[in-house]
Short mmCIF file of C-alpha atoms and ligand atoms in Angstrom, two decimals:
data_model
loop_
_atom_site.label_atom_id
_atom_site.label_comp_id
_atom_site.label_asym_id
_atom_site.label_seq_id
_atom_site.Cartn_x
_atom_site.Cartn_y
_atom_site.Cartn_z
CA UNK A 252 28.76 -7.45 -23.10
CA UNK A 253 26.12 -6.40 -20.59
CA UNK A 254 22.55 -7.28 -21.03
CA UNK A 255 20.48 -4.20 -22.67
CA UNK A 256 16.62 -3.62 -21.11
CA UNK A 257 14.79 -0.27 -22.03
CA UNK A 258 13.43 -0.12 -18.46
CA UNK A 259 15.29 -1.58 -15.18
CA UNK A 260 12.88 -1.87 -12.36
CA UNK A 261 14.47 -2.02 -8.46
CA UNK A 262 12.21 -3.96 -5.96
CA UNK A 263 10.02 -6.78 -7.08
CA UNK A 264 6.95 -5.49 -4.60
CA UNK A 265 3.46 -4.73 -5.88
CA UNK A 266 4.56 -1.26 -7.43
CA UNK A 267 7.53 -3.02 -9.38
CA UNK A 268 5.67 -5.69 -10.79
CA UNK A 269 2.79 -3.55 -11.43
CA UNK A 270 5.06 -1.45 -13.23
CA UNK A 271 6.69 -3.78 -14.71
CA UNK A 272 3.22 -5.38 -15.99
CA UNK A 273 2.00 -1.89 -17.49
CA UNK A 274 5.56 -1.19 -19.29
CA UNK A 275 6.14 -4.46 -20.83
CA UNK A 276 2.34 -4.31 -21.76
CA UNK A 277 3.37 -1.52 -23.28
CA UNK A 278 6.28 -2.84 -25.56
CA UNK A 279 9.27 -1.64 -23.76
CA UNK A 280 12.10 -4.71 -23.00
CA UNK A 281 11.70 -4.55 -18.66
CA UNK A 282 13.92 -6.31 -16.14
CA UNK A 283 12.75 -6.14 -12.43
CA UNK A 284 15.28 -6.43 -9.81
CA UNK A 285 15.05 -7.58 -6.39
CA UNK A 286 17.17 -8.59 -3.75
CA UNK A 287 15.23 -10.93 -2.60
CA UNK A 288 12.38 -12.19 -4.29
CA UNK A 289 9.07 -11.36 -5.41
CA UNK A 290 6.89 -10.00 -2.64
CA UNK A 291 9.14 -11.09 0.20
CA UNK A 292 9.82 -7.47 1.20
CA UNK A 293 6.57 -5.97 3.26
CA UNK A 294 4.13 -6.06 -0.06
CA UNK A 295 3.83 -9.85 1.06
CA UNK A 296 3.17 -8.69 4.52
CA UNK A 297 0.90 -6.17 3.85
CA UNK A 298 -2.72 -6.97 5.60
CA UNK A 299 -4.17 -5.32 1.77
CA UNK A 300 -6.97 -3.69 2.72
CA UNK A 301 -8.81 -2.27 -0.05
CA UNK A 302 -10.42 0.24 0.90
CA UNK A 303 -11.72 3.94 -1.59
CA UNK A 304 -11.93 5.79 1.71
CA UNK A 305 -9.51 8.42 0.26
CA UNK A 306 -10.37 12.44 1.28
CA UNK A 307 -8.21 13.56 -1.82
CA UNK A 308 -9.76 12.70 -5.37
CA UNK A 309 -6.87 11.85 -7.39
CA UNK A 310 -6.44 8.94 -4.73
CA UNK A 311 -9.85 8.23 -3.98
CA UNK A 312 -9.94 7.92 -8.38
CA UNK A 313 -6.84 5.85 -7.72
CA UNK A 314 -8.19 3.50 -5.33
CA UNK A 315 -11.57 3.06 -7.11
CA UNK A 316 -9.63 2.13 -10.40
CA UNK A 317 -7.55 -0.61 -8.77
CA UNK A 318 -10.46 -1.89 -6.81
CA UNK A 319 -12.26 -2.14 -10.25
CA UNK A 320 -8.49 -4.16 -11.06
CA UNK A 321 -8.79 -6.46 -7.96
CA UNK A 322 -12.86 -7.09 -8.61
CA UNK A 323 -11.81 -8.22 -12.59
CA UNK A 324 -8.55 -9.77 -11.69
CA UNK A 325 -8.53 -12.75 -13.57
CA UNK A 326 -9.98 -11.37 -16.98
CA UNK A 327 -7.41 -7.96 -16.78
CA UNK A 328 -4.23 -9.58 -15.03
CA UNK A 329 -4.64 -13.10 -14.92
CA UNK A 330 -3.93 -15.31 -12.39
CA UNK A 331 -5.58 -15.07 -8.79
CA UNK A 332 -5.64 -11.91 -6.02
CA UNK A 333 -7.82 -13.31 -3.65
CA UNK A 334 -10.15 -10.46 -3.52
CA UNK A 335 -12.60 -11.28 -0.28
CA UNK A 336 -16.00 -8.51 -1.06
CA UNK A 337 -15.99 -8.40 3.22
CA UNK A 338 -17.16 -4.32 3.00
CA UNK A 339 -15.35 -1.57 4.66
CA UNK A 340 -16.72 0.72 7.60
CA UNK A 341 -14.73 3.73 9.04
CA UNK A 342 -15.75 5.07 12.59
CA UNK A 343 -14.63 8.27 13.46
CA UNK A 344 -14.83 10.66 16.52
CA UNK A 345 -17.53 13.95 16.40
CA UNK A 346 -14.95 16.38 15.50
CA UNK A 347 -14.20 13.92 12.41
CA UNK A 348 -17.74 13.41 11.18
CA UNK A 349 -17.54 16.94 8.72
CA UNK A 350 -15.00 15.64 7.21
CA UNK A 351 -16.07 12.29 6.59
CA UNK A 352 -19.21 13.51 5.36
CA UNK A 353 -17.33 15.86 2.59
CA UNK A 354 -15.20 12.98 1.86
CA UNK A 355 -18.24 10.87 1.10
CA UNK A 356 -19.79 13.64 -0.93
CA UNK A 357 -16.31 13.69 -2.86
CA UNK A 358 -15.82 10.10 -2.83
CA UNK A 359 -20.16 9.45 -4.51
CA UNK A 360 -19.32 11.85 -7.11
CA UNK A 361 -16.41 10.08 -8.61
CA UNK A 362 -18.69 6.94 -8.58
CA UNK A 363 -17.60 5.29 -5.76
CA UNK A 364 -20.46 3.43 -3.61
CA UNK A 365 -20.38 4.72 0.02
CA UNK A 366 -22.68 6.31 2.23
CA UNK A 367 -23.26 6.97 5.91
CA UNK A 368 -24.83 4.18 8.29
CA UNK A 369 -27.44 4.12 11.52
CA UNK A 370 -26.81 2.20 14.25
CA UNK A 371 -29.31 -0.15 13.42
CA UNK A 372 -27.59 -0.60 10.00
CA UNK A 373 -24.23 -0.99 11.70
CA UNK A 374 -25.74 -4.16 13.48
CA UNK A 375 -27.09 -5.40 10.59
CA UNK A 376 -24.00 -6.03 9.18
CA UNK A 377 -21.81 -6.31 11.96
CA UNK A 378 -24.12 -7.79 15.04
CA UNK A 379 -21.14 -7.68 17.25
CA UNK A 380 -20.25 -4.37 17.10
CA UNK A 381 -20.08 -1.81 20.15
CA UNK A 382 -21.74 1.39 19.14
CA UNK A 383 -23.12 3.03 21.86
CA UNK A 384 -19.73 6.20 21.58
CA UNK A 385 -20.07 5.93 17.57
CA UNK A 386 -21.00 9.35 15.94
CA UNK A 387 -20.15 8.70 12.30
CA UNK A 388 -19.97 5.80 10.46
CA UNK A 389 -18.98 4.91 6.45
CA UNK A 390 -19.95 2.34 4.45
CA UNK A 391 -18.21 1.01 1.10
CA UNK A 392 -20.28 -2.19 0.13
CA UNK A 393 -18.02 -3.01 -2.72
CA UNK A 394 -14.52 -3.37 -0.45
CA UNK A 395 -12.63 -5.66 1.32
CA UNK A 396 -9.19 -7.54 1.19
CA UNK A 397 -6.91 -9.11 -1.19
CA UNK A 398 -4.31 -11.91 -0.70
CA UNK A 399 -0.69 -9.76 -1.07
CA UNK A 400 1.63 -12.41 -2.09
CA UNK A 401 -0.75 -13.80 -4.79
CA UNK A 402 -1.31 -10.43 -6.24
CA UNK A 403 2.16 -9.45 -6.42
CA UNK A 404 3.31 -13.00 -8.05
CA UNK A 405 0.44 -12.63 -10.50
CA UNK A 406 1.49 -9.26 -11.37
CA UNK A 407 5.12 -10.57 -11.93
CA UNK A 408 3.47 -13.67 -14.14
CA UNK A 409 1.49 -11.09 -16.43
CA UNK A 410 4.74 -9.16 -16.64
CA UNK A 411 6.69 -12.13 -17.79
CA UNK A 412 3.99 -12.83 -20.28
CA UNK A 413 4.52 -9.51 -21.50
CA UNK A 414 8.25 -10.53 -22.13
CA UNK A 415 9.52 -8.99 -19.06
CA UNK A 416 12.53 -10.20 -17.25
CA UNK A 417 12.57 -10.78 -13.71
CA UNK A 418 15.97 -11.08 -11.78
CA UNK A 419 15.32 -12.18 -7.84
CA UNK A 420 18.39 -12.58 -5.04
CA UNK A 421 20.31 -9.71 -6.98
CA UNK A 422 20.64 -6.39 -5.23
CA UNK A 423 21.20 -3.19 -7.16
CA UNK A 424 25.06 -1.54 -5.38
CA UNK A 425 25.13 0.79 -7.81
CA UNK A 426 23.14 3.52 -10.64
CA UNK A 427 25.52 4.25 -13.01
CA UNK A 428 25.25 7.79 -15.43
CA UNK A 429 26.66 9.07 -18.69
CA UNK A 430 26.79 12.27 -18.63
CA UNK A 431 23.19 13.24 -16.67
CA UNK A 432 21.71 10.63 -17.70
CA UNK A 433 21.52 6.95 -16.01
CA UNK A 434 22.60 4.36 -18.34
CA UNK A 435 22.57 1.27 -16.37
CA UNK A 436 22.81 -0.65 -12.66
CA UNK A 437 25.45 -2.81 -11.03
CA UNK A 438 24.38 -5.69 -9.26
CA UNK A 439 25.75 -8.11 -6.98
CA UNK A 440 25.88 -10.71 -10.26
CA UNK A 441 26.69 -8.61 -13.43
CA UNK A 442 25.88 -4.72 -15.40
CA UNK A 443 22.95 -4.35 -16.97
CA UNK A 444 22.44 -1.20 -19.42
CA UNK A 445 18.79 0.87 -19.41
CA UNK A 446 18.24 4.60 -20.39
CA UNK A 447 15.49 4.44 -17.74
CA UNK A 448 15.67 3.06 -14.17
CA UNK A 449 12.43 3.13 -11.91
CA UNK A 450 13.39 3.22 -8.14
CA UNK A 451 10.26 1.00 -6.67
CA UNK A 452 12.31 -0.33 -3.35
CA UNK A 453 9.96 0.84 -1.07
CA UNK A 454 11.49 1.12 2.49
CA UNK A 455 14.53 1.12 0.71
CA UNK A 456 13.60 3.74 -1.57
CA UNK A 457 15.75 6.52 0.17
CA UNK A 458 19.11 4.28 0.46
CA UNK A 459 18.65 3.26 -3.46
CA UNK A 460 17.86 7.13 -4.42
CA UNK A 461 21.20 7.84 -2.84
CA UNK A 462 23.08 5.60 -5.06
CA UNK A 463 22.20 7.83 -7.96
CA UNK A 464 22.86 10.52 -5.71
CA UNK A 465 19.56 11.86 -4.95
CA UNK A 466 18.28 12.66 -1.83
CA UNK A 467 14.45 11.95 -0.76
CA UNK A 468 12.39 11.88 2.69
CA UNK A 469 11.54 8.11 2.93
CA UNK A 470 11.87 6.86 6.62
CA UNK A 471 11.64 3.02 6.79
CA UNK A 472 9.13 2.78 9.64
CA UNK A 473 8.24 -0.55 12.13
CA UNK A 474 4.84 -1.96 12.63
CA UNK A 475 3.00 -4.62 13.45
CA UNK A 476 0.43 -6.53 13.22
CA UNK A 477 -1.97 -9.30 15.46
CA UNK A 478 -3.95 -12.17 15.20
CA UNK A 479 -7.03 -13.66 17.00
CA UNK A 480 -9.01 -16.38 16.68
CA UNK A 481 -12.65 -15.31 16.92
CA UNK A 482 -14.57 -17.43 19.78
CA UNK A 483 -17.93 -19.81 19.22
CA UNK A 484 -20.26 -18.33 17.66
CA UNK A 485 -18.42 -15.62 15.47
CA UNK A 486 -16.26 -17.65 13.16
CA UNK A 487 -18.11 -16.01 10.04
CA UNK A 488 -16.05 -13.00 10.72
CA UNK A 489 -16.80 -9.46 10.06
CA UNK A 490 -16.12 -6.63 7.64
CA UNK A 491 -12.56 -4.56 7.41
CA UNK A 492 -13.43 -2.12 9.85
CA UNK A 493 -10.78 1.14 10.45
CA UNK A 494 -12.02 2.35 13.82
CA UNK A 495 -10.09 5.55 14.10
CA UNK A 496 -11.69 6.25 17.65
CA UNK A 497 -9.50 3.07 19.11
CA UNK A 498 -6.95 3.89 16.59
CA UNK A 499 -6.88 0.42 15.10
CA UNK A 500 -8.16 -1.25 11.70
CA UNK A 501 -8.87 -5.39 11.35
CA UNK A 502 -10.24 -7.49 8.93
CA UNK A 503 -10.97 -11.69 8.84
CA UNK A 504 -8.40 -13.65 7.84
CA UNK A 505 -8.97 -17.12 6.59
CA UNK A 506 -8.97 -20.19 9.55
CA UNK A 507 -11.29 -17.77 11.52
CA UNK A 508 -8.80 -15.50 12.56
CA UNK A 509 -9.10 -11.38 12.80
CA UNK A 510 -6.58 -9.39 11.79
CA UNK A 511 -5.38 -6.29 14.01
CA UNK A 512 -2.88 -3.30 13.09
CA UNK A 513 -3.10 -0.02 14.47
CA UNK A 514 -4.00 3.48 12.82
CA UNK A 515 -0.98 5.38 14.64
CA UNK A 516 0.62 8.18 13.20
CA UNK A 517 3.70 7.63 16.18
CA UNK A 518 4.22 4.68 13.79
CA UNK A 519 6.30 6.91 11.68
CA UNK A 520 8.60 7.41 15.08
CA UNK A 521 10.05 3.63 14.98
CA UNK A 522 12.47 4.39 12.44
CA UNK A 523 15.16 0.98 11.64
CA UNK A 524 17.67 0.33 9.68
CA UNK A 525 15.03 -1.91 6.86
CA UNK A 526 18.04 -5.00 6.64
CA UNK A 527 17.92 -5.40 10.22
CA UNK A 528 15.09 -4.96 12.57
CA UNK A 529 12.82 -7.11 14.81
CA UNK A 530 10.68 -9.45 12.08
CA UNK A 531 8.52 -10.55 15.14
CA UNK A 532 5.61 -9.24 17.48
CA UNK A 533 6.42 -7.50 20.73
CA UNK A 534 4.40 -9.06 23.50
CA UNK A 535 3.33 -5.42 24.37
CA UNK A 536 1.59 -5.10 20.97
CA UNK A 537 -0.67 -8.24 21.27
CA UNK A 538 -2.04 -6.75 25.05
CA UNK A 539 -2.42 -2.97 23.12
CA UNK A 540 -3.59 -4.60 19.97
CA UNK A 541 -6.33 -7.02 21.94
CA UNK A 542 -7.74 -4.71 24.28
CA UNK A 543 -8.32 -2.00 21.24
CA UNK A 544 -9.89 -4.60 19.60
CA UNK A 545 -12.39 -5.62 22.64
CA UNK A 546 -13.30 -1.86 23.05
CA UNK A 547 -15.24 -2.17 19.75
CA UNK A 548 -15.71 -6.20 19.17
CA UNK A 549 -16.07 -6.86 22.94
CA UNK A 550 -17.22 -10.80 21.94
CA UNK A 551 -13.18 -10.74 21.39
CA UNK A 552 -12.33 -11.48 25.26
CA UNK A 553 -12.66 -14.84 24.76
CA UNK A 554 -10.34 -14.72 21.71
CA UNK A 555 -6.80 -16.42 21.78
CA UNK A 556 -4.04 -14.88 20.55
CA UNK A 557 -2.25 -16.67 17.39
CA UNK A 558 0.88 -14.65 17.05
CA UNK A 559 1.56 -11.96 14.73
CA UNK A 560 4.80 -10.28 13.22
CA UNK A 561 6.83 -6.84 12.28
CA UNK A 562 7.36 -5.39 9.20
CA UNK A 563 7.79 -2.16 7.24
CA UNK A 564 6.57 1.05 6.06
CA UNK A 565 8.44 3.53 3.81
CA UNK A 566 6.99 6.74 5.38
CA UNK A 567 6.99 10.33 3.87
CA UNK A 568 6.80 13.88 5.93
CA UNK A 569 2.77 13.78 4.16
CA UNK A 570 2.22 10.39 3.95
CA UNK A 571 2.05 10.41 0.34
CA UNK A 572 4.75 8.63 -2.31
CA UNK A 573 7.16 10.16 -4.56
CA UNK A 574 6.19 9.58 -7.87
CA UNK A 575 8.70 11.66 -9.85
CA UNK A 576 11.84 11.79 -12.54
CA UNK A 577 14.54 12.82 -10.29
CA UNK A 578 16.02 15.08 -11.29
CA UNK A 579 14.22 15.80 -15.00
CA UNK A 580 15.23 14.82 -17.66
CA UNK A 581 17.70 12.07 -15.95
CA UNK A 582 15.74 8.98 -16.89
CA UNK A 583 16.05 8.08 -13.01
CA UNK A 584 12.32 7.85 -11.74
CA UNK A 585 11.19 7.25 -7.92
CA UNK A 586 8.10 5.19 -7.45
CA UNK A 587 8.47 4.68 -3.63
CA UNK A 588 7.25 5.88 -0.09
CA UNK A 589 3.42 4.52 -0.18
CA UNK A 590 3.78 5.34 3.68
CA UNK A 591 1.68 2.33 4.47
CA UNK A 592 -1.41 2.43 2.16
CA UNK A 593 -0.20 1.52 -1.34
CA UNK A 594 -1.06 -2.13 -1.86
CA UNK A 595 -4.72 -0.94 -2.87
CA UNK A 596 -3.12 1.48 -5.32
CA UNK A 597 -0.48 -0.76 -7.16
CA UNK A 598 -2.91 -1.22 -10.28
CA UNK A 599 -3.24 2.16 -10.43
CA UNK A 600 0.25 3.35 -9.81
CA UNK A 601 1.57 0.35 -12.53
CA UNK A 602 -0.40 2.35 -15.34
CA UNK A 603 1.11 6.10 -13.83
CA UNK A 604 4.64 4.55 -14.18
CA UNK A 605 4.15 3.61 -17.65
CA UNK A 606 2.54 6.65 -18.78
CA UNK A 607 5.08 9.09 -16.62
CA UNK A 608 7.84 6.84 -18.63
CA UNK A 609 5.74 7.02 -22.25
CA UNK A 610 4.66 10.77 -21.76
CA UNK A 611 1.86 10.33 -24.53
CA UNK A 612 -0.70 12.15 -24.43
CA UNK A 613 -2.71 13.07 -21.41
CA UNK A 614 -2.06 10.97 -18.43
CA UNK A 615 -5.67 8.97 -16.37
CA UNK A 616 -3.77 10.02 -13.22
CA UNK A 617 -1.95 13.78 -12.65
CA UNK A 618 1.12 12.28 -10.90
CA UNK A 619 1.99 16.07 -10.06
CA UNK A 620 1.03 15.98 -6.31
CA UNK A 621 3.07 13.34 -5.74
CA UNK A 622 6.22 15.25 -7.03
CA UNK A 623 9.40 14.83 -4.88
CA UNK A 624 10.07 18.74 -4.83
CA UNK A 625 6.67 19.26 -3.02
CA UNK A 626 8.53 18.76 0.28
CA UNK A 627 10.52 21.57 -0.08
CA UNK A 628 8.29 23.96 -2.27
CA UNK A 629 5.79 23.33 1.04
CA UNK A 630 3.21 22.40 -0.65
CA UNK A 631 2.48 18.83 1.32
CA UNK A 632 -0.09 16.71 0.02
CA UNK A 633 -2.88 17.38 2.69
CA UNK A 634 -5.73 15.25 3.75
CA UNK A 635 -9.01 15.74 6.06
CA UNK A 636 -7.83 13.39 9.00
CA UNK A 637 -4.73 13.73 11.39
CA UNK A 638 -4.79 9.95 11.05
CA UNK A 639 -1.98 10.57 8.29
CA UNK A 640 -2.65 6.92 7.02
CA UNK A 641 -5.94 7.83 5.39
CA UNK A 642 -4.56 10.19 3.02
C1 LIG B 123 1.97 -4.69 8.06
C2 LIG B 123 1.53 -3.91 6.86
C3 LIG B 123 0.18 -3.73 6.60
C4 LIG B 123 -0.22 -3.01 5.48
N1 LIG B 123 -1.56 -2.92 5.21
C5 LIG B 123 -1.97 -2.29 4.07
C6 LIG B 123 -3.33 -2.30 3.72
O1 LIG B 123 -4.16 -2.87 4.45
N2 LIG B 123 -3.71 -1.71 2.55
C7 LIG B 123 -2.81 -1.08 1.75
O2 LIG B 123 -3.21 -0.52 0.72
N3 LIG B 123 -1.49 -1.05 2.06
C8 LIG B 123 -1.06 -1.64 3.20
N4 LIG B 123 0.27 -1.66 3.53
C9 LIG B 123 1.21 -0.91 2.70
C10 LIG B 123 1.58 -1.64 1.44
O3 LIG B 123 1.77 -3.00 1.70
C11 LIG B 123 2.83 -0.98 0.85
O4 LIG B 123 2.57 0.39 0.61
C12 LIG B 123 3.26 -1.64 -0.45
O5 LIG B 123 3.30 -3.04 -0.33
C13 LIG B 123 4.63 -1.12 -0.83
O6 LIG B 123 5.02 -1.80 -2.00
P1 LIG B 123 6.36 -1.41 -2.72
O7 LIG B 123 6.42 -2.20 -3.97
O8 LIG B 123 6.49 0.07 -2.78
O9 LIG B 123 7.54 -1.85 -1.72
P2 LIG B 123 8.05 -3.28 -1.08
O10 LIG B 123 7.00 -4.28 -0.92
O11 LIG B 123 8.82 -2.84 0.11
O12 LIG B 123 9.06 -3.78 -2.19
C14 LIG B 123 10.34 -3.20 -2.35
C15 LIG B 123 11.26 -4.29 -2.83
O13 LIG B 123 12.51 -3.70 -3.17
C16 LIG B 123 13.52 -4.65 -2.93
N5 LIG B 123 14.79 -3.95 -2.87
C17 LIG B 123 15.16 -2.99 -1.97
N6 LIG B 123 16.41 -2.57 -2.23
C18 LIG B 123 16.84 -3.25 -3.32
C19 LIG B 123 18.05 -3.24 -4.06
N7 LIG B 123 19.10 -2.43 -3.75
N8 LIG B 123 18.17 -4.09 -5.10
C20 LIG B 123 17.15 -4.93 -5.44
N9 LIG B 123 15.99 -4.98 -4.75
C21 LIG B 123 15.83 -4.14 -3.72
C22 LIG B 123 13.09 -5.29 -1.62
O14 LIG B 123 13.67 -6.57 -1.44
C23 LIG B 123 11.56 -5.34 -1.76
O15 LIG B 123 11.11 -6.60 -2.20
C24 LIG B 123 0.73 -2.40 4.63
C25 LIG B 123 2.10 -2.59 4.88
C26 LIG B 123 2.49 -3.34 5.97
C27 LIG B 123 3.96 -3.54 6.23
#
C-alpha cells in the first residue's frame, strides 16, 4: 500500500523546505522529495545576499519580511542561518539614479531602512571604495548575508519538527492524475499518494512541470562565482555591495575572502542541460570577475585568487517565479523559477505556499503577479532596472 501525505513537496532547496516548514506548521502530513539531498542543488551554492533593494512592493514587502525571518532566526525557525548584519549599498549609473530614488521612496514607506549616501558617507563605511564615477548610491543598514546550507537544513529540521517527512536521493519520474486531479508521484524507490503536489525543483522546475504535462518558461541558466583573498590591511572586509556600473555584486566571506558574481542579464544566455554542466570556474571568469572587482575596490590588485565554482539559475522571460496552481483546480502547484534572487525570499515564499494551498482568508502576500499565465496574457512582471536580477 503506498504511503499517504496531504502535501508532496519536489526539491529539498530553500523554497521546499520553507514550504514544507509553513505547511506542516500548519497541520497538513508533508513529505519533501529530493534527488539529492537537502540544499545540494544551487540553494547551497547560492552567495545569499539579503538584500530589500526590490523596485516592486509586493517583493520589496517580501524581502523585508524574510529579512525580519533571518534577523529572528533562532526564536521563529530554530536552529542557525548565519545571518552576517555586513549592510548593503547599490551603485548605479546617472540614467539609473530616478529610479533608485523612487525605489527608495517605495521601499521607506513599507518600513524598510534605506536612504541615499554622500561620498563622504560612502568612505565612512567602506574606506576602500572608488567613487570618483559614482552618481547614486543606496544604503540598507539592516542587510547583509546568510549562510545557505545552514538555512536550508534548519528549515528542513523545523519541518521535521513539525512532523514532516523528508525523503533525500529519491527523484520524482513521474506525477500521476485521477481524473484532473494529481493523486500521487513515482519515484525511483516506491508511490506515494497526495491530493496536492508542490513543484519547488528550481532549475528543474520546467522538466518536473512536464511530467504532469504542463508546460512553463524556466531556462536552467550557468553562472559563476569568485573568490579573493583581501590583501594586508583589509581583512575586516566590507559590506555586500551590487555595483551595477561594473555589473558585479560581492560580499566577505569568512577566512577573509570576498565574494564576486556578476549582475549580467547575458547570464540567462548560458542555457545547460541542469544534470550535466561544468560545476567549476572558467579561468576567463576569475580575470573578468577580478578586474570588475579592482575597478571599484582597487586595494584588490594585490588579492590572490582562491578558486571559485558554477552553478545554477532557473531563469524566467521577467525574471520573476511562477507561483501558481497549474492548471486550477488540479492540486499541481509550481513554486519555481526565482531567476537568481530567491534565497532572500524563501521565508516569505514558505508562508505564500501554505496559504495558496490553505486558501483561508486573505493571503500577507498577493501571489497573483507571479501567475504562470502572465507570460502569455503579456502582462510581465516589470521592474525599474534593465539589470533583470533586481526585480
Ligand atoms: C551562484 C548563485 C548565487 C546566488 N546568489 C543569491 C543571492 O545572493 N541572494 C539571493 O536571494 N539569491 C541568490 N541566488 C538564487 C537562489 O539561491 C535561488 O533562487 C534559490 O536557492 C532557489 O531555490 P529553490 O528551492 O527554488 O531551488 P534549488 O535550490 O535548485 O532546489 C531544487 C531542488 O530540487 C531537486 N530536484 C530537482 N528535480 C527533482 C526531482 N525530479 N525529484 C526530486 N528532487 C528534484 C534538486 O535536487 C534541488 O535540490 C543565487 C544562486 C546561485 C546559483
Amino acid at each position: 500500500m503506498a504511503q499517504a501525505y496531504d502535501i508532496i513537496i519536489i526539491g529539498g532547496g530553500i523554497m521546499g523546505c520553507t514550504s514544507a516548514m509553513e505547511l506542516s506548521k500548519a497541520g497538513y502530513k508533508v513529505a519533501v522529495f529530493d534527488k539529492d539531498s537537502i540544499g545540494q542543488g544551487p540553494t547551497g551554492k547560492s552567495s545569499a545576499i539579503i538584500r530589500q533593494h526590490y523596485s516592486n512592493e509586493l517583493t520589496a514587502r517580501m524581502a523585508l519580511h524574510s529579512l525580519q525571518v533571518f534577523q529572528d532566526f533562532e526564536d521563529r525557525i530554530g536552529g542557525e542561518c548565519g545571518f552576517t548584519k555586513s549592510g548593503f549599498m547599490a551603485l548605479v549609473e546617472a540614467k539609473d539614479r530616478a529610479g533608485l530614488e523612487a525605489n527608495l521612496a517605495l521601499q521607506r514607506k513599507i518600513g524598510i531602512r534605506t536612504e541615499m549616501l554622500s561620498s563622504a558617507d560612502i568612505h565612512d563605511i567602506m574606506p576602500a571604495m572608488k567613487t570618483d564615477d559614482l552618481v547614486a548610491v543606496a544604503y540598507e543598514p539592516d542587510s547583509g548575508y546568510a549562510d545557505p546550507y545552514l538555512t536550508v537544513n534548519a528549515y528542513a529540521k523545523a519541518a521535521r519538527r513539525h512532523g514532516a517527512t523528508i525523503y533525500q536521493d529519491t527523484e520524482i519520474v513521474d506525477v500521476l492524475f485521477r481524473r484532473e486531479r494529481v493523486s500521487g508521484v513515482s519515484t525511483t524507490k516506491e508511490i506515494f499518494t497526495a491530493p496536492v503536489i508542490v513543484n519547488c525543483a528550481g532549475a528543474w522546475g520546467a522538466r518536473v512541470a512536464k511530467l504532469a504535462g504542463v508546460e512553463v518558461p524556466i531556462n536552467s541558466c550557468r553562472v559563476q562565482v569568485a573568490f579573493f583573498r583581501r590583501p594586508a590591511g583589509h581583512e575586516a572586509g566590507h559590506p555586500v555591495v551590487a555595483d551595477f556600473i561594473n555589473a558585479t555584486y560581492f560580499r566577505n566571506e569568512t577566512g577573509g575572502l570576498t565574494l564576486v558574481g556578476l549582475i549580467d542579464p547575458s547570464e540567462a544566455d548560458a542555457i545547460v542541460n541542469p544534470d550535466s554542466f561544468r560545476e567549476y570556474m572558467d579561468d576567463q571568469f576569475v580575470l573578468e570577475a577580478g578586474e570588475r572587482l579592482v575597478r571599484r575596490y582597487p586595494a584588490m590588485e594585490l588579492s590572490e585568487s582562491t578558486g571559485g565554482y558554477a552553478s545554477l539559475y532557473a531563469i524566467t522571460p521577467d525574471w520573476h517565479p511562477i507561483l501558481d496552481e497549474v492548471p486550477a483546480g488540479s492540486g499541481f502547484y509550481v513554486c519555481s523559477g526565482f531567476s537568481g534572487h530567491g534565497f532572500k525570499l524563501g521565508p516569505a515564499v514558505g508562508l505564500m505556499v501554505a496559504e495558496m494551498i490553505s486558501d483561508e482568508g486573505q493571503p500577507t502576500f498577493d501571489p497573483s503577479i507571479f501567475r504562470a499565465s502572465r507570460f502569455v496574457e503579456g502582462q510581465p512582471v516589470t521592474g525599474q532596472y534593465e539589470y533583470s536580477i533586481v526585480g
